[in-house]
Short mmCIF file of C-alpha atoms in Angstrom, two decimals:
data_model
loop_
_atom_site.label_atom_id
_atom_site.label_comp_id
_atom_site.label_asym_id
_atom_site.label_seq_id
_atom_site.Cartn_x
_atom_site.Cartn_y
_atom_site.Cartn_z
CA MET A 1 55.46 62.11 96.58
CA PRO A 2 52.38 61.73 98.57
CA VAL A 3 49.15 60.88 96.82
CA LEU A 4 46.22 62.13 97.76
CA LEU A 5 42.64 60.24 97.31
CA THR A 6 39.31 61.09 97.53
CA GLU A 7 36.37 59.46 98.80
CA ARG A 8 35.32 59.09 94.96
CA GLU A 9 38.54 57.97 94.02
CA VAL A 10 38.87 55.14 96.78
CA ARG A 11 35.31 53.74 95.98
CA ARG A 12 36.69 53.34 92.21
CA LEU A 13 39.55 51.01 93.60
CA LEU A 14 38.00 49.12 96.31
CA PRO A 15 35.35 46.41 94.69
CA MET A 16 33.90 44.68 97.54
CA PRO A 17 34.75 41.05 96.76
CA ASP A 18 38.56 42.04 96.46
CA LEU A 19 37.88 43.88 99.91
CA ILE A 20 36.52 40.70 101.23
CA ARG A 21 39.56 38.98 100.00
CA THR A 22 42.08 41.39 101.57
CA MET A 23 40.26 41.79 104.70
CA GLU A 24 40.19 38.01 105.49
CA GLN A 25 44.45 38.37 104.76
CA GLY A 26 44.37 40.89 107.58
CA LEU A 27 42.34 39.12 109.91
CA GLY A 28 45.02 36.42 109.74
CA ALA A 29 47.93 38.71 109.95
CA PHE A 30 46.43 40.28 113.02
CA SER A 31 45.82 36.77 114.99
CA GLY A 32 48.94 35.71 113.62
CA GLY A 33 51.15 38.16 115.17
CA THR A 34 52.77 40.07 112.26
CA VAL A 35 50.73 43.34 113.05
CA THR A 36 51.53 46.07 115.79
CA GLN A 37 47.82 47.63 116.63
CA PRO A 38 47.08 49.10 120.18
CA VAL A 39 43.57 49.46 121.25
CA ARG A 40 42.25 52.88 119.93
CA GLN A 41 42.22 56.01 122.02
CA VAL A 42 39.17 58.07 121.84
CA LEU A 43 38.60 61.15 123.12
CA GLU A 44 35.12 62.45 123.63
CA VAL A 45 34.85 65.90 122.39
CA GLY A 46 32.30 69.15 122.82
CA PRO A 47 29.55 69.44 124.85
CA ASP A 48 27.54 66.54 122.64
CA ARG A 49 30.50 64.26 123.88
CA ALA A 50 31.66 63.19 119.94
CA PHE A 51 34.02 60.28 119.55
CA PHE A 52 37.45 60.76 118.22
CA GLY A 53 39.71 57.36 117.62
CA VAL A 54 42.96 57.49 116.93
CA MET A 55 43.50 53.93 115.27
CA PRO A 56 47.45 52.96 114.52
CA ALA A 57 48.94 50.31 113.31
CA ALA A 58 51.87 48.74 111.31
CA VAL A 59 51.99 45.26 109.33
CA ASP A 60 55.23 43.64 109.18
CA ALA A 61 54.84 40.79 106.42
CA PRO A 62 54.89 39.88 104.12
CA ASP A 63 54.39 43.67 103.01
CA PRO A 64 55.41 46.07 105.08
CA ILE A 65 52.80 48.89 106.63
CA VAL A 66 52.64 51.77 108.64
CA GLY A 67 49.52 54.08 109.12
CA THR A 68 46.83 54.97 111.17
CA LYS A 69 43.24 56.15 110.88
CA LEU A 70 41.85 59.31 112.43
CA VAL A 71 37.96 58.82 112.79
CA THR A 72 35.04 61.01 114.18
CA VAL A 73 31.61 60.51 114.86
CA PHE A 74 29.38 63.58 115.31
CA HIS A 75 25.78 62.40 115.41
CA ARG A 76 24.65 66.44 114.87
CA ASN A 77 25.99 66.10 111.33
CA GLU A 78 22.54 64.57 109.70
CA ALA A 79 21.33 68.03 110.79
CA ARG A 80 24.20 69.59 108.51
CA GLY A 81 23.78 67.14 105.74
CA LEU A 82 27.57 65.38 106.78
CA PRO A 83 27.74 61.91 107.19
CA SER A 84 27.98 61.19 111.21
CA HIS A 85 31.14 59.20 110.57
CA LEU A 86 34.13 60.62 109.22
CA ALA A 87 37.50 59.68 108.68
CA THR A 88 40.93 60.28 106.96
CA ILE A 89 43.65 57.49 106.99
CA VAL A 90 47.56 58.56 106.74
CA LEU A 91 49.97 55.97 105.36
CA LEU A 92 53.85 56.42 105.98
CA ASP A 93 57.02 54.97 104.24
CA PRO A 94 57.65 52.00 106.34
CA GLU A 95 61.25 52.31 105.72
CA THR A 96 61.52 56.09 106.35
CA GLY A 97 58.63 57.32 108.20
CA ALA A 98 58.05 59.89 105.43
CA LEU A 99 54.55 60.52 104.45
CA GLU A 100 53.49 58.19 101.68
CA ALA A 101 49.56 58.99 101.36
CA ILE A 102 46.34 61.14 102.35
CA LEU A 103 43.10 58.86 101.52
CA ASP A 104 39.81 60.12 102.63
CA GLY A 105 38.77 57.57 104.84
CA ARG A 106 34.93 57.53 105.57
CA TYR A 107 34.46 55.08 102.79
CA ILE A 108 36.88 52.75 103.97
CA THR A 109 35.17 52.97 107.26
CA GLU A 110 31.76 51.49 105.64
CA ALA A 111 33.11 49.10 103.39
CA ARG A 112 35.97 47.32 105.28
CA THR A 113 33.69 46.71 108.39
CA ALA A 114 30.79 45.34 106.02
CA ALA A 115 33.81 43.25 104.60
CA VAL A 116 34.85 41.96 107.84
CA SER A 117 31.32 40.95 108.34
CA ALA A 118 31.25 39.24 105.25
CA VAL A 119 34.57 37.45 106.46
CA SER A 120 32.35 36.07 109.57
CA VAL A 121 29.28 34.96 107.29
CA LYS A 122 31.48 32.91 104.95
CA LEU A 123 33.28 31.42 107.68
CA LEU A 124 30.50 30.83 110.28
CA ALA A 125 27.34 30.98 108.82
CA ARG A 126 25.40 27.84 107.67
CA PRO A 127 26.43 27.08 103.79
CA ASP A 128 22.07 27.40 103.23
CA ALA A 129 21.75 30.72 104.96
CA SER A 130 19.70 32.59 102.12
CA VAL A 131 17.67 34.61 104.03
CA LEU A 132 19.00 38.40 105.90
CA ALA A 133 17.87 40.48 108.47
CA ILE A 134 19.55 44.06 109.19
CA LEU A 135 18.34 45.71 111.73
CA GLY A 136 19.68 49.57 111.04
CA SER A 137 19.14 51.41 108.09
CA GLY A 138 22.34 53.74 107.20
CA VAL A 139 25.41 53.53 105.25
CA GLN A 140 26.29 49.84 107.63
CA ALA A 141 23.14 48.65 106.41
CA ARG A 142 23.88 49.47 102.70
CA SER A 143 27.44 47.98 102.87
CA HIS A 144 26.08 45.18 104.38
CA LEU A 145 24.04 44.18 101.89
CA GLU A 146 26.77 44.59 99.49
CA ALA A 147 29.16 42.38 100.73
CA ILE A 148 27.24 39.99 101.99
CA ARG A 149 25.45 39.12 99.36
CA HIS A 150 28.87 38.50 97.87
CA VAL A 151 29.49 35.12 100.13
CA ARG A 152 25.78 33.80 100.46
CA PRO A 153 23.08 33.65 97.84
CA LEU A 154 20.21 36.04 99.13
CA ARG A 155 17.04 35.67 98.34
CA GLU A 156 15.37 37.53 100.84
CA VAL A 157 16.29 40.12 103.06
CA ARG A 158 14.34 41.89 105.68
CA VAL A 159 15.02 45.44 107.17
CA TRP A 160 14.23 47.07 110.53
CA SER A 161 14.91 50.51 111.94
CA PRO A 162 13.16 52.78 114.20
CA ARG A 163 12.22 55.85 111.73
CA ALA A 164 9.40 53.55 108.98
CA ALA A 165 10.37 56.40 106.89
CA GLN A 166 14.05 55.51 106.40
CA ARG A 167 13.38 51.80 106.64
CA GLU A 168 10.54 52.15 103.69
CA ALA A 169 13.56 54.25 101.80
CA PHE A 170 15.55 51.65 102.35
CA ALA A 171 13.94 48.89 100.87
CA THR A 172 13.12 50.89 97.83
CA GLU A 173 16.49 51.61 97.07
CA MET A 174 18.11 48.60 97.62
CA SER A 175 15.54 46.05 96.30
CA ALA A 176 16.62 47.90 93.01
CA ALA A 177 20.52 48.44 93.90
CA ALA A 178 21.00 44.60 94.89
CA GLY A 179 18.44 42.78 92.61
CA ILE A 180 17.18 41.12 95.48
CA GLU A 181 13.52 41.78 97.52
CA VAL A 182 14.10 44.02 100.37
CA ARG A 183 11.45 44.35 102.64
CA ALA A 184 10.61 46.84 105.57
CA VAL A 185 8.98 45.43 108.80
CA SER A 186 7.77 46.62 111.43
CA SER A 187 9.80 45.37 114.46
CA ALA A 188 13.55 44.31 115.22
CA ALA A 189 11.82 40.74 116.23
CA GLU A 190 10.09 40.51 112.93
CA ALA A 191 13.08 41.18 110.88
CA ALA A 192 15.05 38.77 112.75
CA ARG A 193 12.48 35.60 113.57
CA GLY A 194 13.18 32.90 110.58
CA ALA A 195 16.73 34.66 109.59
CA PRO A 196 19.89 32.62 109.72
CA LEU A 197 22.19 35.88 108.96
CA VAL A 198 21.14 38.81 110.87
CA ALA A 199 23.35 41.94 110.70
CA LEU A 200 23.03 44.55 113.24
CA THR A 201 23.92 47.63 112.15
CA THR A 202 22.29 50.22 114.62
CA ALA A 203 23.64 53.20 116.70
CA ALA A 204 21.38 51.66 119.81
CA THR A 205 22.67 52.28 123.30
CA ALA A 206 20.14 49.67 124.45
CA PRO A 207 19.49 46.28 123.74
CA ILE A 208 17.18 45.81 120.48
CA LEU A 209 17.58 42.17 119.78
CA ASP A 210 16.76 39.44 121.96
CA THR A 211 17.47 35.46 122.43
CA VAL A 212 13.90 34.54 122.05
CA ASP A 213 13.94 36.97 118.44
CA VAL A 214 16.79 34.52 116.52
CA ASP A 215 16.42 31.36 115.58
CA PRO A 216 18.69 28.39 116.05
CA GLY A 217 21.24 28.18 113.65
CA ALA A 218 21.29 31.77 112.83
CA HIS A 219 25.06 33.72 112.75
CA ILE A 220 24.84 37.32 113.77
CA ALA A 221 27.29 39.93 112.52
CA ALA A 222 27.27 42.77 115.16
CA VAL A 223 29.01 46.55 113.92
CA GLY A 224 27.46 48.64 116.51
CA ALA A 225 27.87 49.71 119.84
CA CYS A 226 31.66 50.74 119.83
CA ARG A 227 31.70 51.92 123.12
CA PRO A 228 31.49 49.91 126.88
CA THR A 229 28.19 51.56 128.04
CA HIS A 230 26.17 50.54 124.78
CA ARG A 231 24.80 47.41 123.30
CA GLU A 232 22.49 46.11 120.73
CA MET A 233 22.16 42.76 121.94
CA THR A 234 20.50 41.36 125.28
CA THR A 235 22.67 39.61 128.16
CA ALA A 236 20.51 36.51 127.47
CA LEU A 237 21.36 36.37 123.61
CA VAL A 238 25.06 36.73 124.74
CA ALA A 239 25.46 34.13 126.82
CA ARG A 240 23.42 31.79 124.30
CA ALA A 241 25.67 32.46 121.04
CA HIS A 242 28.96 31.43 120.45
CA VAL A 243 31.25 34.09 120.43
CA TYR A 244 33.58 35.69 117.86
CA VAL A 245 35.73 38.57 118.12
CA ASP A 246 37.94 40.91 115.75
CA SER A 247 40.71 41.94 118.75
CA ARG A 248 40.15 40.08 122.14
CA ALA A 249 42.00 43.13 123.71
CA GLY A 250 39.62 45.54 121.97
CA ALA A 251 36.51 43.49 122.58
CA LEU A 252 37.09 43.24 126.48
CA SER A 253 38.12 46.93 126.75
CA GLU A 254 35.26 48.55 124.05
CA ALA A 255 32.53 46.08 123.39
CA GLY A 256 29.77 47.09 126.16
CA ASP A 257 27.64 44.07 124.43
CA LEU A 258 30.26 41.83 125.74
CA MET A 259 31.23 44.07 128.93
CA ILE A 260 27.97 44.76 130.23
CA PRO A 261 27.25 40.49 130.58
CA ILE A 262 30.79 40.30 131.71
CA GLY A 263 30.40 42.68 134.64
CA GLU A 264 26.84 41.04 135.46
CA GLY A 265 28.21 37.78 135.93
CA ALA A 266 26.49 36.18 133.23
CA ILE A 267 29.41 35.21 131.30
CA LEU A 268 33.38 35.51 131.56
CA PRO A 269 35.91 36.68 129.17
CA THR A 270 36.34 32.64 127.98
CA HIS A 271 33.09 32.81 127.18
CA ILE A 272 34.74 34.34 123.39
CA VAL A 273 35.74 31.52 121.26
CA GLY A 274 38.79 33.59 119.70
CA GLU A 275 39.12 35.85 117.16
CA ILE A 276 37.78 35.44 113.68
CA GLY A 277 41.41 36.25 112.32
CA GLU A 278 42.35 32.80 114.31
CA LEU A 279 39.28 30.93 112.24
CA VAL A 280 41.00 32.27 109.81
CA LEU A 281 44.21 30.59 110.14
CA GLY A 282 42.41 26.96 111.55
CA ARG A 283 43.62 27.61 115.27
CA ILE A 284 40.41 27.43 116.67
CA PRO A 285 36.90 25.90 115.95
CA GLY A 286 33.92 27.25 114.16
CA ARG A 287 30.10 26.44 113.45
CA GLN A 288 30.16 22.57 115.26
CA HIS A 289 26.29 22.59 115.28
CA ASP A 290 23.17 23.18 112.68
CA ASP A 291 21.44 24.56 115.61
CA ASP A 292 24.18 27.08 117.31
CA VAL A 293 24.25 30.91 117.36
CA THR A 294 26.98 32.01 116.26
CA LEU A 295 27.92 35.81 117.41
CA PHE A 296 30.71 37.92 115.39
CA LYS A 297 31.24 41.32 117.42
CA SER A 298 33.09 43.52 115.73
CA LEU A 299 34.60 47.15 116.48
CA GLY A 300 36.92 47.55 113.72
CA MET A 301 40.66 47.35 113.70
CA ALA A 302 43.44 49.57 112.24
CA VAL A 303 44.79 46.99 110.29
CA GLU A 304 41.94 46.67 108.21
CA ASP A 305 41.93 50.35 107.38
CA VAL A 306 45.38 50.67 106.34
CA LEU A 307 45.55 47.02 104.32
CA ALA A 308 42.43 48.68 102.35
CA ALA A 309 44.87 52.49 102.13
CA ARG A 310 47.61 50.28 100.61
CA LEU A 311 45.37 48.09 98.10
CA ALA A 312 43.49 51.78 97.27
CA CYS A 313 47.20 53.29 96.81
CA THR A 314 48.74 50.67 94.80
CA ARG A 315 46.11 50.75 92.52
CA ALA A 316 46.16 54.32 92.20
CA ARG A 317 49.95 54.30 91.33
CA ASP A 318 49.00 51.59 88.55
CA GLN A 319 46.50 53.57 87.17
CA GLN A 320 47.51 56.64 87.53
CA ILE A 321 44.74 57.76 89.87
CA GLY A 322 44.74 60.31 92.54
CA GLN A 323 46.38 63.89 93.08
CA VAL A 324 50.51 63.59 93.50
CA TRP A 325 51.13 66.32 96.14
CA SER A 326 54.28 68.02 96.73
CA PRO A 327 55.24 69.44 100.20
CA GLN A 328 58.37 71.74 98.50
#
C-alpha cells in the first residue's frame, strides 16, 4: 500500500552524505542514457505569474523508478509565513503504474539541489579550496553550506544577500550550526573576491556577480535564475568560465545565465563543456589548470527528486516510518 511521508520524516531519512552519493549516481545515470526525462513543463499562475512546474522521470536501471515532482514558487508566501518553494513528489510502481508513495518534496528540493552542487565541488573545485562565498541567505544558502562542507574542509564562509538583517542572522545561526566561522559582508564582490568556492543561491533576475569579482581558480555553483530571462552572472563571467550543466537540453531552454549570452552572440551553445554526469562517467575532462574558473549551472532535474524519494521510501519501510495509506 502507498506510504505518505512528511517533511520531518523525509529530513530524518536523508542525511546529506548519503544524498550526495545518490545524486552523483543519478547524474551519471542521466548522462549515461538510463533515464527518460523531458524538460520540465512550466505554467505561470495568477496575476503574480507564480511558477508551477511538472517534472516527471523514469529510471530504467539498475532499479526501475517512475515518478514526478509538482513544484511551485509563490514569492508572496513569505508574507503568509510559508516557504516560497513548495513541492510534492509522487512515486508509481514501475511494473503496474499504481501509486507507491506521496512525499513532501520541499526538503528534497532544497537538499538535493545542494547535494548536486556538492558533487560539482567534489569534481571541479581545487582540492585546497577552503573558503566559501555564499550569495543569498535563504534555504538554499543554508543547504549549500551543509552540503559543501562534506566535500571540502571549510575554514571560512562569507555570506552576502541584499538585506543586511537577513545576512547577519544567517551568519549568526550558521556559525553555531556548522561550527565554522560565517561572516556577513556588505557586497557580493566582497564575498566572492579571494574565495575559491562561490555558491549563487539568490532570487536575482539581473546579474549580481561580475568577472572582476571572481579570482582565477574559483569554482562557482549557480542554482538561482531558473527562467530564460533571469540571471545571476554577467555575460563576461560566463564567457570566461568553463561551463558544466546538469542537463544540456534544460540549460539551453531555461537557463538565462546561458541563454542571454548566447542570444547576445557572446558565446555559442558549444561553450558548455558538458553535463556533470558526463564528468561522473569520465567522458569529458574536468579542471585542466589551477587558474581555470569552472562554473556549474544547475536547474534541478526530476531524476534527482525521484532518486531521493526512492531512497527515503526504502528507508521508511525498513524503519517503519511514515503513514501507510489504504485507498479502500
